[in-house]
Short mmCIF file of C-alpha atoms in Angstrom, two decimals:
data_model
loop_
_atom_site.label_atom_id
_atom_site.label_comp_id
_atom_site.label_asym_id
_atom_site.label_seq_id
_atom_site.Cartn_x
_atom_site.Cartn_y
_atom_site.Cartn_z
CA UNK A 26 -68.81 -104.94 -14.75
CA UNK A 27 -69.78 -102.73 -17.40
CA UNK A 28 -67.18 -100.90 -20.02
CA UNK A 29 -66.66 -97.80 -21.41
CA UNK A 30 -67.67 -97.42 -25.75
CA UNK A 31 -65.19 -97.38 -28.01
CA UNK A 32 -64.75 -96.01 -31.43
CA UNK A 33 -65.68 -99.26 -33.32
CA UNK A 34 -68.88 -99.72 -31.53
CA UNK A 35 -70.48 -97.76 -34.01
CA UNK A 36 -67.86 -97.62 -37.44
CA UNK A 37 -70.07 -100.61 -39.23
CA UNK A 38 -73.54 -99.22 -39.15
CA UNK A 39 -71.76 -95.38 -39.75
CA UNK A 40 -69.78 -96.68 -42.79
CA UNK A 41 -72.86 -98.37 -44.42
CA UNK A 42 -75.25 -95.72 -43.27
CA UNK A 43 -72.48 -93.51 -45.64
CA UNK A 44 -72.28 -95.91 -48.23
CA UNK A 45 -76.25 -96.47 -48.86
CA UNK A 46 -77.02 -92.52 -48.59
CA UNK A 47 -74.08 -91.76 -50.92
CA UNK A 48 -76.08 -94.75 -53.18
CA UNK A 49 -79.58 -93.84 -52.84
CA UNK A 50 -79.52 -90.46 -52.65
CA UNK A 51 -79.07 -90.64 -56.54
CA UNK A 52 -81.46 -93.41 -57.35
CA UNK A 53 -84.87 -93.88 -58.22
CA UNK A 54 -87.69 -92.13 -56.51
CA UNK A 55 -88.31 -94.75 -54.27
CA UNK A 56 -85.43 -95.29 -52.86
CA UNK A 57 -83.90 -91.59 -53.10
CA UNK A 58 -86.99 -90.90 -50.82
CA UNK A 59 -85.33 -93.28 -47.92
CA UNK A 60 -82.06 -91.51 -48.54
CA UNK A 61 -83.12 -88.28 -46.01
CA UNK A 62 -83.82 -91.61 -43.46
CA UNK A 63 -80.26 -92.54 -44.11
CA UNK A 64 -78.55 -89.00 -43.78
CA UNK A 65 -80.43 -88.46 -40.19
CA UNK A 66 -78.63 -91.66 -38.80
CA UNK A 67 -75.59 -90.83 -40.30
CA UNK A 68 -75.48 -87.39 -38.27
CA UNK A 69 -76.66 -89.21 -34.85
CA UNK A 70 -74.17 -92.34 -35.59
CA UNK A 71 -71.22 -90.01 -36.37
CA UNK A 72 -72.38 -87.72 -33.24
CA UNK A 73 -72.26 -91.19 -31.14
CA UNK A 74 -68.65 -92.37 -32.11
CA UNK A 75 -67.56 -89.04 -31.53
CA UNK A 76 -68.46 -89.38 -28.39
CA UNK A 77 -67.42 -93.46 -27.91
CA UNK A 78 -63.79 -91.93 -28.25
CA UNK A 79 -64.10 -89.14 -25.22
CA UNK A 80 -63.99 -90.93 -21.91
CA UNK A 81 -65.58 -87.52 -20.57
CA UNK A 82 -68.92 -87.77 -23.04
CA UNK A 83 -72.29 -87.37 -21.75
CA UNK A 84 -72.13 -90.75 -22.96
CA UNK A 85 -69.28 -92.56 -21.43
CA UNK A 86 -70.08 -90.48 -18.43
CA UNK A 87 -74.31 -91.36 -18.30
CA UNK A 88 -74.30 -95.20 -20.48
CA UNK A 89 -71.76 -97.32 -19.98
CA UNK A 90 -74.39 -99.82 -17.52
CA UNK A 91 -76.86 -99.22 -20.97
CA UNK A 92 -74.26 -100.60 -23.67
CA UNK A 93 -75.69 -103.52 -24.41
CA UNK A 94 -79.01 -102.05 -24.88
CA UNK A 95 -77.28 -99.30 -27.37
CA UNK A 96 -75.46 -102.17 -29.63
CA UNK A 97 -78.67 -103.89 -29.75
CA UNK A 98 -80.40 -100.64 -31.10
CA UNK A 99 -77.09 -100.96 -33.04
CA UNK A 100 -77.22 -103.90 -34.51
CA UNK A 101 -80.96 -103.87 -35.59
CA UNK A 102 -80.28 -100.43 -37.51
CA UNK A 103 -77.07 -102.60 -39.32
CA UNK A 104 -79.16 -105.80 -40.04
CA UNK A 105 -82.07 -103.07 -42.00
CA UNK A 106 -79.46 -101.78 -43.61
CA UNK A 107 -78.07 -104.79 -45.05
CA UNK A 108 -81.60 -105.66 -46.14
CA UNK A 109 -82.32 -102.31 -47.81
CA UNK A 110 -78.42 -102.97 -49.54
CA UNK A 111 -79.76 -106.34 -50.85
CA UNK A 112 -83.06 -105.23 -52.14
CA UNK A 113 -81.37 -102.81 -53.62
CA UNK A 114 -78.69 -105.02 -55.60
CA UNK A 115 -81.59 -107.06 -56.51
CA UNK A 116 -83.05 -103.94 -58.35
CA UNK A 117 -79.97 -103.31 -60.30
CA UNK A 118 -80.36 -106.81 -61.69
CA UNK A 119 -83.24 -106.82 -62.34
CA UNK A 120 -84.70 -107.95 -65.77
CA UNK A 121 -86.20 -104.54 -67.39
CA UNK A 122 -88.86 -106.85 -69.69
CA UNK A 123 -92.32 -105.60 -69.63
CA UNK A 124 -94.63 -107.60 -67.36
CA UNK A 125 -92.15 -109.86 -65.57
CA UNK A 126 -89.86 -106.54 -64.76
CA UNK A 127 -93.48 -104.47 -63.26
CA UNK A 128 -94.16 -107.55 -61.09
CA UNK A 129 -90.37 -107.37 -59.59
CA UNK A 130 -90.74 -103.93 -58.77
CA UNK A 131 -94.34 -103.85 -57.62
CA UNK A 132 -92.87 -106.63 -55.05
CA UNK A 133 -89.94 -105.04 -54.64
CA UNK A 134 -91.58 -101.86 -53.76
CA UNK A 135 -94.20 -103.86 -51.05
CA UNK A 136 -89.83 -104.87 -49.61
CA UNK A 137 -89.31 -101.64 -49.56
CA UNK A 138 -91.98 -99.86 -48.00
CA UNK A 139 -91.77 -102.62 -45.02
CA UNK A 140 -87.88 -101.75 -44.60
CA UNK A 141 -88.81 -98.19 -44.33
CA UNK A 142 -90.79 -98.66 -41.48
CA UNK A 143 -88.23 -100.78 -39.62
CA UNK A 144 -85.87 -97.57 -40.44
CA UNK A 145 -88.20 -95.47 -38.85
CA UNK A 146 -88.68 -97.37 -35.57
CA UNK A 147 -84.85 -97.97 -35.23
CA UNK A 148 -84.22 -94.15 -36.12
CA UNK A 149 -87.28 -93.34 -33.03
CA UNK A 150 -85.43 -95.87 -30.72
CA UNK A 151 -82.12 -94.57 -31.29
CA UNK A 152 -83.75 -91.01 -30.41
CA UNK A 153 -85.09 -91.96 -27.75
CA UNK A 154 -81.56 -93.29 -25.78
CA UNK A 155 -79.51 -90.03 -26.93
CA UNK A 156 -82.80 -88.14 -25.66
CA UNK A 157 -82.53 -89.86 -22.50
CA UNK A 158 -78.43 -89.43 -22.21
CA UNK A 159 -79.23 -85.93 -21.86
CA UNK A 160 -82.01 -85.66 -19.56
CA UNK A 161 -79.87 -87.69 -17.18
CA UNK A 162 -77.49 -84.46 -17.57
CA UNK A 163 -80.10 -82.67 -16.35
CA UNK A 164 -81.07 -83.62 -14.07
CA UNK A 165 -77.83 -83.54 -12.35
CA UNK A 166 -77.61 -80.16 -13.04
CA UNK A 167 -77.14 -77.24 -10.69
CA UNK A 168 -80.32 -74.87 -10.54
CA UNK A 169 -78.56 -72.31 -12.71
CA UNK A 170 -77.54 -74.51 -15.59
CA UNK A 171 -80.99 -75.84 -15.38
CA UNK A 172 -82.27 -72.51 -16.05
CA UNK A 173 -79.90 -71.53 -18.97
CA UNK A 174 -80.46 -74.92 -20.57
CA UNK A 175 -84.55 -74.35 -20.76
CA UNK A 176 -84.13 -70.82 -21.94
CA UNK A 177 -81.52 -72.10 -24.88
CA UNK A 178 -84.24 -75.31 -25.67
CA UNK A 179 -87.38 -73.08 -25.82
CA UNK A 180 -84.85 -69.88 -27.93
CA UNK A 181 -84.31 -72.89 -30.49
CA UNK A 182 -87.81 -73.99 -30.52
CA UNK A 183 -89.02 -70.62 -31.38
CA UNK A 184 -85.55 -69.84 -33.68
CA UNK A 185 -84.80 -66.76 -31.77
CA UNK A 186 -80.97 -68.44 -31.41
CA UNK A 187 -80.22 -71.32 -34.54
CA UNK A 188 -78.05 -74.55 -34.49
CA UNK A 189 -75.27 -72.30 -35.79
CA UNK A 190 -74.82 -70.21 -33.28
CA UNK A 191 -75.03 -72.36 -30.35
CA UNK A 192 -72.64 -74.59 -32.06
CA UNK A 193 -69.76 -72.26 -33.68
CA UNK A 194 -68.80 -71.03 -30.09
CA UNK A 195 -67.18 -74.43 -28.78
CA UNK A 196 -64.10 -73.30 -31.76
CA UNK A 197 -63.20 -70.52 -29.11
CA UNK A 198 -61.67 -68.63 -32.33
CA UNK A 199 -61.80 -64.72 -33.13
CA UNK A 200 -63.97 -65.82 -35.72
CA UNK A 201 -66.85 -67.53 -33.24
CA UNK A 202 -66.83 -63.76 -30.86
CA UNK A 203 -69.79 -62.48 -32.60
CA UNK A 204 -71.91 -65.53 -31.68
CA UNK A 205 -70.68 -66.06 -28.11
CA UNK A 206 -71.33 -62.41 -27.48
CA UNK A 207 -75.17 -62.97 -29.20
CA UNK A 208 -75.68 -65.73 -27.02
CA UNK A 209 -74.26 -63.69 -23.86
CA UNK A 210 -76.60 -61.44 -24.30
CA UNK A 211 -79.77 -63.92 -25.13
CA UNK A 212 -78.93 -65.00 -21.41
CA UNK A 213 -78.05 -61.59 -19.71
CA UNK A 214 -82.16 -60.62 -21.77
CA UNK A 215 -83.30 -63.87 -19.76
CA UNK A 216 -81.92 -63.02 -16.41
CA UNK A 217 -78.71 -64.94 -16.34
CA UNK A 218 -75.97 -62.78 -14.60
CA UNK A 219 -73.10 -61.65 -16.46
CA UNK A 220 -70.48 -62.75 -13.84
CA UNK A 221 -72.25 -65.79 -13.72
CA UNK A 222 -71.79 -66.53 -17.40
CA UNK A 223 -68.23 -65.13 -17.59
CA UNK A 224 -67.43 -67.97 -14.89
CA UNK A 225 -68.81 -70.53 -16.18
CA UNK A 226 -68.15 -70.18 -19.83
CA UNK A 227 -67.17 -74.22 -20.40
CA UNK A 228 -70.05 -75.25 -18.43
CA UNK A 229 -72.35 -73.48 -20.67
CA UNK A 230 -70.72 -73.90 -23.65
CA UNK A 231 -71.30 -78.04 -22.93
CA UNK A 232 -75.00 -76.99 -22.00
CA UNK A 233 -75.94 -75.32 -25.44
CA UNK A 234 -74.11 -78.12 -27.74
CA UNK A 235 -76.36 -81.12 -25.44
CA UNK A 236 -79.02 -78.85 -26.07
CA UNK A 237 -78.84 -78.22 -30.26
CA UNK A 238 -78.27 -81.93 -30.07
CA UNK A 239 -81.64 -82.30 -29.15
CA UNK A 240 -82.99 -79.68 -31.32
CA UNK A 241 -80.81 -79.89 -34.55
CA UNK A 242 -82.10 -81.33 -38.02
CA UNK A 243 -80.49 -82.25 -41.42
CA UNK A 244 -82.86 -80.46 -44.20
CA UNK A 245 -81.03 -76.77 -43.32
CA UNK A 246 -83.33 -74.88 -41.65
CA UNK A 247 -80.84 -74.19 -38.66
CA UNK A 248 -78.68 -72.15 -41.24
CA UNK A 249 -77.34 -75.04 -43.44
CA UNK A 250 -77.29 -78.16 -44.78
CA UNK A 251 -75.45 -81.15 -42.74
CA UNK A 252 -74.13 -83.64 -44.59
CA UNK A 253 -73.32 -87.59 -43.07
CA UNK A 254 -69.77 -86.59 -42.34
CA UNK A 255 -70.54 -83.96 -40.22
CA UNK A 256 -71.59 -84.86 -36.01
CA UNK A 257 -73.46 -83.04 -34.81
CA UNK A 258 -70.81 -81.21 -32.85
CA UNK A 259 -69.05 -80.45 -35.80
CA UNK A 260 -72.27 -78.63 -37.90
CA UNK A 261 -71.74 -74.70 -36.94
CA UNK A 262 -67.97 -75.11 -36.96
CA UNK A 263 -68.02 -76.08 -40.51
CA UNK A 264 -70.88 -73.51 -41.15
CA UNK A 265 -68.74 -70.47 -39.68
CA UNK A 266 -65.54 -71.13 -41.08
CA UNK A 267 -67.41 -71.21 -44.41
CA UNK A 268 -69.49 -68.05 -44.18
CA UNK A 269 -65.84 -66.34 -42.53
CA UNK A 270 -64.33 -67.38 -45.72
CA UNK A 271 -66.87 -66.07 -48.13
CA UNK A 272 -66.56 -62.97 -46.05
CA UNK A 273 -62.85 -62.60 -46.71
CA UNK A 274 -63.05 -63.93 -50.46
CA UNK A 275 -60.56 -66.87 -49.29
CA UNK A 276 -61.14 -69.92 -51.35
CA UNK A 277 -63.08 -72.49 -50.44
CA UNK A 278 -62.18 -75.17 -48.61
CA UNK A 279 -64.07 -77.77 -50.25
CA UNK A 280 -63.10 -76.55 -54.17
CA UNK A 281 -60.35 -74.18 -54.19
CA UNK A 282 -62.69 -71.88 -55.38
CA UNK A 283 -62.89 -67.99 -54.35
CA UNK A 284 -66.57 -67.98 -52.77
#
């Protein structure tokens, strides 16, 4: 019998995912460089527990019967980790003497280099499953939402709609009717019909976010920068109630600064 996720499937390898980018992303070169590695799982892990603690999630809905094959892709990510953690302790100790403290770090370095490249497979792997979660949505898909979600994964592709937008209208505030209407009108231009759209607003709505969760990246070219406590989910929410509070000259949430 297979079970549902939960929450702490995935609170280890998010926490030290945190913990090492928070770490490296002020270090040396080297391992500042593996930092950007660090910040892309933290946005997929935090997307993932999200999701472990809605029993209606694409995936409690589409992976329960793959769980075991998720914590392994799990546990491999947590057991690099540890190893990058340790190489990187070892580096803080070590003994900054001329010869003997180049031959550390040239070894060290060979260490690190290899633990990249584990990082990179598990980050590919882990792709790959949430990739998969959502073609399974697809593919159960009636014809229409089929259609809207190719038009809103080629529109991203292209950046005639960004991350932002998509995302900012699952608030379903005042401040969000802008981008709904933008994207309304994206689909009306593509041949969606407008009673359609108007009754089948959640549907949609669920469509785009699987969608920019596909699409979305961490450096800020879909409108701004997403940090490891953000899910994926969460990245145009925080992005329009920022820009709606530079509008109005509130201060920030973040400083208590007027933006």
């Amino acid at each position: 019998m297979s079970f549902g996720y939960s929450v702490g499937d995935f609170i280890a390898a998010l926490d030290l995912a945190v913990k090492l980018y928070s770490t490296f992303k002020n270090a040396p070169n080297e391992f500042a460089e593996i930092s950007r590695e660090l910040e892309s799982f933290s946005v997929v892990l935090r997307s993932l527990k999200d999701q472990a603690g809605d029993p209606e999630s694409v995936l409690n809905r589409n992976a329960t019967a793959k769980r075991s094959e998720l914590m392994a892709l799990c546990d491999n990510l947590v057991a690099t980790m540890q190893e990058l953690q340790k190489l990187y302790r070892r580096y803080e100790k070590t003994d900054r003497s001329k010869a003997k403290w180049l031959r550390r770090i040239r070894l060290g370095m060979e260490d690190l280099n290899s633990l990249r490249s584990k990082l990179t497979i598990h980050m590919s792997a882990m792709s790959a499953f949430v990739a998969s979660l959502n073609t399974a949505t697809l593919a159960r898909m009636e014809p229409m939402l089929e259609k809207i979600w190719r038009i809103l994964d080629e529109q991203m592709k292209r950046g005639a709609v960004t991350a932002q937008t998509i995302l900012s209208i699952s608030t379903k505030s005042e401040a969000v009717e802008a981008a709904w209407a933008m994207l309304k009108m994206n689909l009306r231009t593509e041949g969606i019909p407008l009673e359609y759209i108007e009754q089948n607003t959640e549907s949609i709505i669920e469509v785009a976010v699987a969608v920019t969760e596909l699409n979305v990246t961490v450096d800020g070219s879909d409108g701004g920068t997403v940090h490891p406590d953000d899910s994926i989910s969460q990245v145009g929410i925080v992005q329009t109630e920022t820009q709606r509070r530079k509008n109005s000259g509130e201060p920030s949430a973040a400083t208590g600064r007027r933006t």
